[in-house]
XYZ file of C-alpha atoms in Angstrom:
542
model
C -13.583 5.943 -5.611
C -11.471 8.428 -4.035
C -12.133 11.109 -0.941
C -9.547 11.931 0.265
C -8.620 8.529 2.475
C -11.804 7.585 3.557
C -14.385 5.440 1.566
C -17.097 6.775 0.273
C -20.244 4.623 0.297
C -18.400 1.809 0.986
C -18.497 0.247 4.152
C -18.434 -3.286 5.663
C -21.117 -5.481 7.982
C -21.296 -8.114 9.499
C -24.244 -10.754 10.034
C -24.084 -14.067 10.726
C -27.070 -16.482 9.433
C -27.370 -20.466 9.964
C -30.609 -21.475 7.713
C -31.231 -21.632 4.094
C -33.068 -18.996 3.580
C -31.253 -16.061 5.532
C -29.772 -14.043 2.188
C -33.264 -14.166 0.509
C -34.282 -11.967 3.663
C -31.281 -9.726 3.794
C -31.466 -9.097 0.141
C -34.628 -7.732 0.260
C -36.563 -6.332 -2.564
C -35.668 -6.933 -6.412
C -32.229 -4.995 -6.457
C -30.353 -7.364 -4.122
C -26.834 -8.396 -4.841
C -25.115 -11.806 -3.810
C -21.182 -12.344 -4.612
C -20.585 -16.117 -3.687
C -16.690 -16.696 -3.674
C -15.940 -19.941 -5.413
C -13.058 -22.539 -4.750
C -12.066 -24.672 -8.143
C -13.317 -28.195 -5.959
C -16.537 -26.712 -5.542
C -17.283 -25.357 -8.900
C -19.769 -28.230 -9.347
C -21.521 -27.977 -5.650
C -21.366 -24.454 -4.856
C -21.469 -24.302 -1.294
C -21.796 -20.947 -0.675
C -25.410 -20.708 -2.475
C -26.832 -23.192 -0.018
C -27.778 -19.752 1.952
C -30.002 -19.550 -1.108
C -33.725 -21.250 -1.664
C -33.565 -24.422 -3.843
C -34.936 -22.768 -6.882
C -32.396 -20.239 -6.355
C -29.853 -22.744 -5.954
C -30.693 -24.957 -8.561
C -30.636 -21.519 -11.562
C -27.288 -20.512 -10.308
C -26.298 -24.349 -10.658
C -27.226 -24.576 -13.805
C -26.218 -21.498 -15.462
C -22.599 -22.635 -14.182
C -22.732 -25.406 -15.852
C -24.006 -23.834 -19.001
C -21.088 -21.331 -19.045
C -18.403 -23.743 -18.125
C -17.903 -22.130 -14.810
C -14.744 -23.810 -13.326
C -13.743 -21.352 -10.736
C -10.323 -20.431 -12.069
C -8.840 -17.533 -10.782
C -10.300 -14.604 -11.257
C -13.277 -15.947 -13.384
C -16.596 -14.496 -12.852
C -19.848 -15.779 -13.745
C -23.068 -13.000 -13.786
C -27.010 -14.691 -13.126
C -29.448 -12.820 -13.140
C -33.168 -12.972 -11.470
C -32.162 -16.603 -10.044
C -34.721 -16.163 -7.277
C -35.044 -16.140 -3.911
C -35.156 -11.730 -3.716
C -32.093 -11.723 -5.070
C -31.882 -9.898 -8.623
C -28.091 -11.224 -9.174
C -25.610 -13.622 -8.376
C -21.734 -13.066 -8.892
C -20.206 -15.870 -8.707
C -16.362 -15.372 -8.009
C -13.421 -17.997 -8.694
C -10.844 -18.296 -6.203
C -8.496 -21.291 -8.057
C -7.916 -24.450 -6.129
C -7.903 -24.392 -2.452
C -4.141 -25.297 -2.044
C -3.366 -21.795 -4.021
C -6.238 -19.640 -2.691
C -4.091 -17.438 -0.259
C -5.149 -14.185 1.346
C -3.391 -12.146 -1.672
C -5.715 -14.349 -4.003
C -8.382 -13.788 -2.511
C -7.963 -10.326 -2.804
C -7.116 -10.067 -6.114
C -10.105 -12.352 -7.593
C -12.510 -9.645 -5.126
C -10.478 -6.454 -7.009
C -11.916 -8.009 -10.308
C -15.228 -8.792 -8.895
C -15.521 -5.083 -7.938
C -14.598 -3.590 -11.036
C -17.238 -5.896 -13.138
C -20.597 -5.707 -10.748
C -23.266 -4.771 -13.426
C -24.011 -1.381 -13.827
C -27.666 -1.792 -12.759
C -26.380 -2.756 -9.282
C -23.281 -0.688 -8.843
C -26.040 2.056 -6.773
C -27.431 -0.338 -4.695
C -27.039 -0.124 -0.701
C -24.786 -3.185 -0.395
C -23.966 -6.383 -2.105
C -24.144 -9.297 0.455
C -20.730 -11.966 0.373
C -22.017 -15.120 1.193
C -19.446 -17.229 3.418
C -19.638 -20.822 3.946
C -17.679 -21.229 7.376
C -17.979 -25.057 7.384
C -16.660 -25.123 3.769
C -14.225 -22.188 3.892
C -12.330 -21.428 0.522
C -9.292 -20.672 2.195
C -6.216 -22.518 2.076
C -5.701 -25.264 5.137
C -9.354 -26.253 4.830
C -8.547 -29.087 6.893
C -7.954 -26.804 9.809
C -10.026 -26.764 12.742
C -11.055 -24.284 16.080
C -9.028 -21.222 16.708
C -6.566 -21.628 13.580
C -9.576 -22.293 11.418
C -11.464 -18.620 12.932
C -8.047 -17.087 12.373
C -8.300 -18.166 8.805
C -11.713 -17.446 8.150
C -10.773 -14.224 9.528
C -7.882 -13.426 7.141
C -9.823 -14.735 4.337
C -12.796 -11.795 5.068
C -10.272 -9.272 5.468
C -8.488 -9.966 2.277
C -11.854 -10.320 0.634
C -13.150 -6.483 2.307
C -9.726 -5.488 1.015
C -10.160 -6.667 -2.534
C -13.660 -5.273 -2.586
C -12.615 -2.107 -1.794
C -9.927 -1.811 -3.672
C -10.268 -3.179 -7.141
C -13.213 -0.336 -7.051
C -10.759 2.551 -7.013
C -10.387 4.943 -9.572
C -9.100 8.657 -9.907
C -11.813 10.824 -11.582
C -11.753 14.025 -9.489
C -10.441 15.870 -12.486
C -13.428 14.642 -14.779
C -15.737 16.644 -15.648
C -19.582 15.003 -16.363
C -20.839 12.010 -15.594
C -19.105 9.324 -13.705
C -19.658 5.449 -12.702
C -21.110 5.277 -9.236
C -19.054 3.083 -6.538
C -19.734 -0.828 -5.880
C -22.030 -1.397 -2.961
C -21.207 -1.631 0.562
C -19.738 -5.233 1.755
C -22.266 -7.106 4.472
C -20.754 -10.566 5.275
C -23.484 -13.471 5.696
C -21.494 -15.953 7.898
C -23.027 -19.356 7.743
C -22.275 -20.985 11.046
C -20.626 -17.795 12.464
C -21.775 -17.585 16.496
C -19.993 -17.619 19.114
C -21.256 -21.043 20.091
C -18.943 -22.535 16.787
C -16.227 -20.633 18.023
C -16.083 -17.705 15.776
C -16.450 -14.478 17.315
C -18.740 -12.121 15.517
C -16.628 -9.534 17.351
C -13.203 -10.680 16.160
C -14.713 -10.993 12.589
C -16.152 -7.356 12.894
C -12.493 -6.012 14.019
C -11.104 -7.958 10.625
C -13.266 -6.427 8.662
C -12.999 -2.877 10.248
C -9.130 -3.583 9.459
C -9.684 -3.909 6.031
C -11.619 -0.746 5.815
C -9.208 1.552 7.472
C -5.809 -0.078 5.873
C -7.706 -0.102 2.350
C -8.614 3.333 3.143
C -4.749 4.481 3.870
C -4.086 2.448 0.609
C -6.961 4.691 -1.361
C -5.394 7.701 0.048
C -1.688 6.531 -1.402
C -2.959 6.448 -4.778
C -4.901 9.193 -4.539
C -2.003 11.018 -3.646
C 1.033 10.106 -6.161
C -2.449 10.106 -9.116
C -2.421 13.551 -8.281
C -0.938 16.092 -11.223
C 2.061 18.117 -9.750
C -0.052 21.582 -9.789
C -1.610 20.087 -7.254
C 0.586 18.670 -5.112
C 3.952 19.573 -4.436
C 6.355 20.245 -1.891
C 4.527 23.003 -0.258
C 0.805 21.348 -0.243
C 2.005 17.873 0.187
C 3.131 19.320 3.897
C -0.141 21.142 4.179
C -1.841 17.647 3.276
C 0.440 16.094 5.720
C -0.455 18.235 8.814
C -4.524 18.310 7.933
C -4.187 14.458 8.270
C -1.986 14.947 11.482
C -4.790 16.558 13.213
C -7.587 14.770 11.848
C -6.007 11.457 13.360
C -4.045 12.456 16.152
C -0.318 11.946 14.744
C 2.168 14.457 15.807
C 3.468 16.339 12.605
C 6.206 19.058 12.278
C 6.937 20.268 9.331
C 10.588 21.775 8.015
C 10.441 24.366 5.882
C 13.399 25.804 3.746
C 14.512 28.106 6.634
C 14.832 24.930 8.587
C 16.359 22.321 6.080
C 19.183 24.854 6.040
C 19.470 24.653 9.576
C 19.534 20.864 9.401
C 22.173 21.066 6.888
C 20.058 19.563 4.205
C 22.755 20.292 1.410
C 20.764 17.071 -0.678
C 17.284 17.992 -0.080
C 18.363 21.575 -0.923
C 20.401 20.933 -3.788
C 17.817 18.647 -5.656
C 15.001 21.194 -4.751
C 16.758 24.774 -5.598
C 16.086 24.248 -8.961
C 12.213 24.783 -8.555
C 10.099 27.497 -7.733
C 8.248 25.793 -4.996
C 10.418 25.179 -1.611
C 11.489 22.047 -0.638
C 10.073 20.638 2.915
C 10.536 17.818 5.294
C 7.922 16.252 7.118
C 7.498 14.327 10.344
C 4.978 12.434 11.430
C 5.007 10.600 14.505
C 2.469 7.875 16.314
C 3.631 8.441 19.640
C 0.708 5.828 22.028
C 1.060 6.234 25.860
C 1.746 9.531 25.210
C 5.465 9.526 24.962
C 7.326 12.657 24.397
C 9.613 12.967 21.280
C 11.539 15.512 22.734
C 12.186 13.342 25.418
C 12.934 10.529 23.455
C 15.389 12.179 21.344
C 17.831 12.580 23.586
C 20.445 9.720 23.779
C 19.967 7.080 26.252
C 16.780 8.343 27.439
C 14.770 5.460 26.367
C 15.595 1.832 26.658
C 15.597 -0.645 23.893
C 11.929 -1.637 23.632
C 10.820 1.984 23.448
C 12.782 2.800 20.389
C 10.976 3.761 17.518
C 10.339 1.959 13.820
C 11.342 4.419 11.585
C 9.879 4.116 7.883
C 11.259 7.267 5.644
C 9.380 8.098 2.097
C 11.073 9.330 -0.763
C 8.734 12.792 -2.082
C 9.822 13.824 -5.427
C 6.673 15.444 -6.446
C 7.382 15.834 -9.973
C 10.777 14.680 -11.321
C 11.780 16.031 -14.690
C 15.459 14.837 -14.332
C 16.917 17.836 -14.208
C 19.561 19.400 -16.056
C 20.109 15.202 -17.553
C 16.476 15.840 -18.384
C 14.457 12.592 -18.945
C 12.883 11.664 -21.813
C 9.429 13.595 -23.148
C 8.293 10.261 -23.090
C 6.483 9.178 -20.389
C 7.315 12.010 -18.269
C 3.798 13.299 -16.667
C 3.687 9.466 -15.136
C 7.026 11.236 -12.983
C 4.222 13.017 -10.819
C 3.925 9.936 -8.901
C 7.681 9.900 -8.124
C 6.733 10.836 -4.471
C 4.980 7.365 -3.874
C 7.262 6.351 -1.286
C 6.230 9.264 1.052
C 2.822 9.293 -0.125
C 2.563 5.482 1.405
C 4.818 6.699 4.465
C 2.101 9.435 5.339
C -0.891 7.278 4.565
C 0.490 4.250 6.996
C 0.666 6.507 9.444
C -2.379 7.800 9.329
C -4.013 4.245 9.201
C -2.022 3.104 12.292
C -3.825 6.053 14.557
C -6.870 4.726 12.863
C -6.449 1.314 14.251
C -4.792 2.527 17.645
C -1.098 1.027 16.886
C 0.515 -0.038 20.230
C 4.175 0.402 18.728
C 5.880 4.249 18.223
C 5.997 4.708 14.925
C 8.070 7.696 12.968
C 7.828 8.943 9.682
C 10.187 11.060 7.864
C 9.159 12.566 4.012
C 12.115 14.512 2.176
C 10.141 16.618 -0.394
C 11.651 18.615 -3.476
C 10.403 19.011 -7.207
C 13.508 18.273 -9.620
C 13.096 21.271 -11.877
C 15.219 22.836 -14.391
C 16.303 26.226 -14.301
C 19.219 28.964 -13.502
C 19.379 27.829 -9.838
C 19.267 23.915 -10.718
C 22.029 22.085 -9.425
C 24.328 20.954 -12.403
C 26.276 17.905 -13.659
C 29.738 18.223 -11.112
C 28.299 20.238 -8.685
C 29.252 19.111 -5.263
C 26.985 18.877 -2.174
C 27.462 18.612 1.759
C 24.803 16.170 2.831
C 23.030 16.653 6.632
C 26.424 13.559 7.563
C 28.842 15.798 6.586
C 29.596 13.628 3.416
C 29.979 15.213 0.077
C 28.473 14.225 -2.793
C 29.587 14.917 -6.535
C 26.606 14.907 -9.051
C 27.112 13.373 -12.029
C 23.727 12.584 -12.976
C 20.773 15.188 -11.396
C 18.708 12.616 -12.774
C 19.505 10.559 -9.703
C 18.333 12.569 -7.204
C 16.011 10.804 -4.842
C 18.713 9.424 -3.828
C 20.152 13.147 -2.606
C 17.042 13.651 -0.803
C 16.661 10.591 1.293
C 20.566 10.375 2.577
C 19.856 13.486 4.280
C 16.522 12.021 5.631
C 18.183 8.649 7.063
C 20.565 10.696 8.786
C 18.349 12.650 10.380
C 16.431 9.215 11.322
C 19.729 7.933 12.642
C 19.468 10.235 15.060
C 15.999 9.119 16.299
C 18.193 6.001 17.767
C 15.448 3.615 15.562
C 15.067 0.301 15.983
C 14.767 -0.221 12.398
C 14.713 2.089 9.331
C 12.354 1.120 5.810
C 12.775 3.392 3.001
C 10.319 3.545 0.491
C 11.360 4.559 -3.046
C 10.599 5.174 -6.247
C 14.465 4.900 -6.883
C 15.777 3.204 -9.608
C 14.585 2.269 -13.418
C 16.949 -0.090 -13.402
C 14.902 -2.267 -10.753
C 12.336 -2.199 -13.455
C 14.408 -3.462 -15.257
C 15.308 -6.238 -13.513
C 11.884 -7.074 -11.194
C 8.895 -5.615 -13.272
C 5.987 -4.242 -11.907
C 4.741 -7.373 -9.773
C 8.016 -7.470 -7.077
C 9.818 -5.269 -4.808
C 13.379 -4.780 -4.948
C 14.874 -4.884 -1.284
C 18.290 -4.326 0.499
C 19.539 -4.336 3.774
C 22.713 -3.950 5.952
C 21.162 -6.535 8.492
C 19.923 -9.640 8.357
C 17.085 -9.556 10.871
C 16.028 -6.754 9.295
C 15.167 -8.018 6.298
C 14.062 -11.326 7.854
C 11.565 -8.782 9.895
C 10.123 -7.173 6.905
C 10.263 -9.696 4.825
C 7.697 -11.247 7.382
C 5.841 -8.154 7.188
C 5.434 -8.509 3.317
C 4.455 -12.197 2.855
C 1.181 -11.424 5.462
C 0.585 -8.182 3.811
C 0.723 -9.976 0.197
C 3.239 -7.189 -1.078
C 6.045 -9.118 -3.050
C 9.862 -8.207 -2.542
C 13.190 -9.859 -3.502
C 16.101 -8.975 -2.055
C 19.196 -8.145 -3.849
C 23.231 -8.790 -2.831
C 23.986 -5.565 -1.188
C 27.910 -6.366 -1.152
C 31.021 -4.200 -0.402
C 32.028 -4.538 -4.206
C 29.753 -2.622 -5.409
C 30.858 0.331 -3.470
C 33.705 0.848 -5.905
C 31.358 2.461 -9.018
C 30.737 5.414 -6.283
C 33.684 6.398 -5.854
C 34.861 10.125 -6.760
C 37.851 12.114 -7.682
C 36.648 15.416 -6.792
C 34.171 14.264 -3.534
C 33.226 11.414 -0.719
C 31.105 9.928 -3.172
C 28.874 10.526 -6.496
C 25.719 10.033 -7.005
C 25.255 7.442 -9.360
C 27.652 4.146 -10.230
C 25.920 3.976 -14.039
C 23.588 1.211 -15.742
C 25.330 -1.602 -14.176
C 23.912 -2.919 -11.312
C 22.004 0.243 -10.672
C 19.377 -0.525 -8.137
C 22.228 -2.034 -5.703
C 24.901 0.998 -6.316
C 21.669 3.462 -5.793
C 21.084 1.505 -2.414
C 24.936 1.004 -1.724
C 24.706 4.953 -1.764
C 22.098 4.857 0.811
C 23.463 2.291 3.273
C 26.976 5.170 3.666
C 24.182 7.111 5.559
C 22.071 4.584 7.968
C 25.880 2.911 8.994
C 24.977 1.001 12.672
C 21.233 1.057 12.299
C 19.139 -2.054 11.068
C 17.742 -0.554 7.806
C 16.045 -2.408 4.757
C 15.757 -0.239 1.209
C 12.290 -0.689 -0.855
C 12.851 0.145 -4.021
C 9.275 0.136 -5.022
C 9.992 1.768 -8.639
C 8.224 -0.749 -10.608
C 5.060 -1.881 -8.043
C 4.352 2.119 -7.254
C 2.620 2.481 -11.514
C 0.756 -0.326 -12.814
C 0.762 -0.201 -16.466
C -2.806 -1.651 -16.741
C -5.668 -2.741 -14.447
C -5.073 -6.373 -12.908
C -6.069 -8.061 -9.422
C -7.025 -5.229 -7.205
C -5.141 -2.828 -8.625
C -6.267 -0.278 -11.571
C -3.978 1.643 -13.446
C -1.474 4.186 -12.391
C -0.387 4.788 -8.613
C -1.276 1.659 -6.562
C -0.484 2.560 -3.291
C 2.709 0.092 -2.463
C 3.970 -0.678 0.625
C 0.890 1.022 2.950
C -0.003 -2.384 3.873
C 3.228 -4.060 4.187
C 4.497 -0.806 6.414
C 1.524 -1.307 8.157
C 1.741 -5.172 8.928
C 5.086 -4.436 9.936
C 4.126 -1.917 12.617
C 1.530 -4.518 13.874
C 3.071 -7.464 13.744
C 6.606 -7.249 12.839
């Protein structure tokens, strides 16, 4: 599934039914799809079939019991013909109910995507049958309001899963192709007003899901692109199409003007190619408030100051002169996932009519080799004024984004997230399933990490302390630009924090959650779109 951001034949309903037989009549015909989400207690009752006929009910019964369908996470369970006009049943296990959280949900839905039967994957929609009075959602025991909230999570996470755990990158195959899962309608059992769900609130979840799953599709599409096709130069030009297609304000920096800005690390990392280096800004600015205006200091108060999220953009990253391994190396054209999930937030809080002023800021520059590359012991005069002796050009997003957080000093932020691809080293130490984070304030990264337990993207922060401030120092500049192998996702973000000094920032270093090795959950392999939904729960909620 990919197009560019938006979904293609994927879309999500809502329709609330209160007797038995209301799916038989939605699913109409002999192609009709039912996905009944499972909880582990109810593997033996399955509550979510009573929309179903009793003959219906009764062949999906027993076929679970036949396959030893427990509802573990993540299990599925395929009948076919079980009656009723519906050709197939996909039964989908949650876990228990004191584990099933939103981020479950979604996950167990990703799988359920990915393994609808051929046969059906054409059809018009598959409908998710929802139990209201037994949700599987954790807090069962929760009634009115909290309970709709819930329920309303739970269908968001589930759209999201859907959508996502569908995704693949195929626009560069020729031939044949598997067609796209089904569009989403959501039978609600018990779901009018009168109970005290809103089919309207529901409807705005779901629409949620579609736009920030959307943003997420266009992440991955992005950093699964090959670097002829995106770098520096069309990056921008994707970056201003989107601008005007969603009304965010977007001004983009080319090379004349990174000079001007004093860019000496954007520069310096991106002379070495034969495509220009850029900068972009994008800016959600509702109300209509002026940037301009904004910019200058003291002309805003407090609550009008922007949330500044800044995306590293290296749009192929070969090293350098300290070349990387051949190895491996074509996976570096998704090195610019940070400012791939910066642009797509963006574009997904215009979607969904963000109240807050957002700004984003993309540093872009391909790390080529060649006679203009910068070398080992080169110096460089950042945007701050401070000079940097490289050591390593191997560590050069790094370069890139301390001229970018000085520029988004300057935007007198309320907070700053960076979003990088920075480090192997937090790899190393985190995997692919968690986040690295760091901060120089402690509400900060109370805020965000907020932001990334309701999104369901992991993080762990790591001790960003004073001591490790000694491995940068140089004897020929302010700093250099890498401390080594120990400790080197805090040195690379002890770098950072000598350029954001007096603004609440938090570091992402998303180098390990950016490329999944292999399909799990909702997410297939390669890019996987990290951080558009945390960014964007932070913007929302945060």
């Amino acid at each position: 599934m990919e197009a560019g951001g938006e979904i293609s034949r994927v879309k999500v309903t809502l329709a609330s039914g209160k007797s038995a037989g209301s799916a038989g009549r939605r699913v109409k015909g002999r192609n009709g799809l039912v996905v009944v989400p499972v909880v582990a207690e109810d593997a033996r009752t399955l509550p979510g079939a009573a929309f179903l006929g009793k003959a219906a009910r009764d062949r999906i019964a027993g076929a679970a019991r036949a396959e030893g369908f427990r509802a573990k996470h993540g299990q599925l369970l395929t009948v076919h013909d079980p009656g009723d006009a519906v050709s197939c049943a996909l039964l989908v296990g949650l876990g228990s109910r004191e584990s099933c959280s939103e981020d479950r949900v979604r996950a167990a839905m990703g799988v359920a995507a990915r393994r609808v039967p051929e046969g059906f994957r054409d059809r018009k929609k598959a409908v998710l049958l929802v139990d209201r009075a037994r949700e599987p959602w954790r807090g069962g025991a929760r009634k009115g309001k909290a309970r709709d909230e819930a329920v309303g999570r739970f269908l968001q996470a589930a759209a999201e899963g859907w959508l996502l755990g569908d995704y693949s990158h195929t626009r560069h195959r020729t031939g044949s192709h598997r067609s796209p899962v089904p569009s989403l309608e959501v039978l609600l059992k018990g779901g009018d007003a009168r109970r005290g769900t809103s089919p309207a609130a529901l409807r705005s979840s779901l629409r949620a899901a579609e736009v920030i799953a959307g943003g997420v599709i266009l992440a991955r599409d992005l950093a699964n692109e090959p670097a002829n096709e995106i770098n520096p130069v069309t990056l921008a030009g994707r970056a201003r199409s989107l601008a005007r297609s969603t009304g965010l304000k977007c001004r983009i920096l080319d090379e004349a003007a990174i000079r001007r800005e004093r860019m000496g690390g954007l520069i310096g990392v991106g002379q070495g190619s034969d495509v220009p280096p850029r900068f972009i800004v994008l800016e959600h600015a509702p109300g209509g408030s002026r940037s301009k205006k904004a910019s200058k200091k003291g002309s805003r108060s407090k609550r009008d100051a922007p949330l500044v999220f800044v995306g590293k953009a290296v749009t192929f990253d070969s090293g350098g002169i300290s070349i990387k391994p051949a190895k491996g190396m074509e996976e570096m054209k998704a090195d610019m996932s940070g400012g791939a999930a910066v642009i797509a937030a963006l574009a997904v809080l215009a979607k969904l009519g963000a109240p807050r002023r957002v700004i984003g800021l993309v540093p872009c520059a391909e790390n080529m080799i060649s006679g203009r590359a910068t070398r080992p012991g080169d110096v460089l005069e950042t945007r701050s004024g401070i000079t940097v002796e490289v050591v390593n050009t191997d560590a050069e997003g790094r370069l890139i984004l301390a001229d970018a957080l000085d520029y988004a000093r300057g935007l007198e932020p309320s907070l700053v997230v960076d979003l990088a691809t920075l480090t192997g080293a937090c790899v190393v130490a985190l995997g692919h399933h968690v986040a690295g984070a760091m901060t120089n304030d402690r509400a900060a990264i109370e805020t965000v990490k907020r932001a990334a337990g309701a999104s369901g993207e992991r993080i762990w922060e790591l001790p960003l302390l004073p001591d490790y401030e000694e491995a940068l120092k140089s004897d020929v500049a302010d700093l250099k630009n890498s401390g080594g192998r120990a400790a080197g996702a805090i040195t690379a973000a002890a770098f950072l924090a000598r350029f954001i000094e007096g603004v609440p920032w938090v570091h992402l270093d998303i180098a390990g959650t950016a490329w999944n090795p292999r399909a799990r959950g909702y997410l297939n392999r390669g890019a996987t779109g990290a951080g558009v939904r945390m960014l964007v729960e932070l913007a929302l909620g945060g």
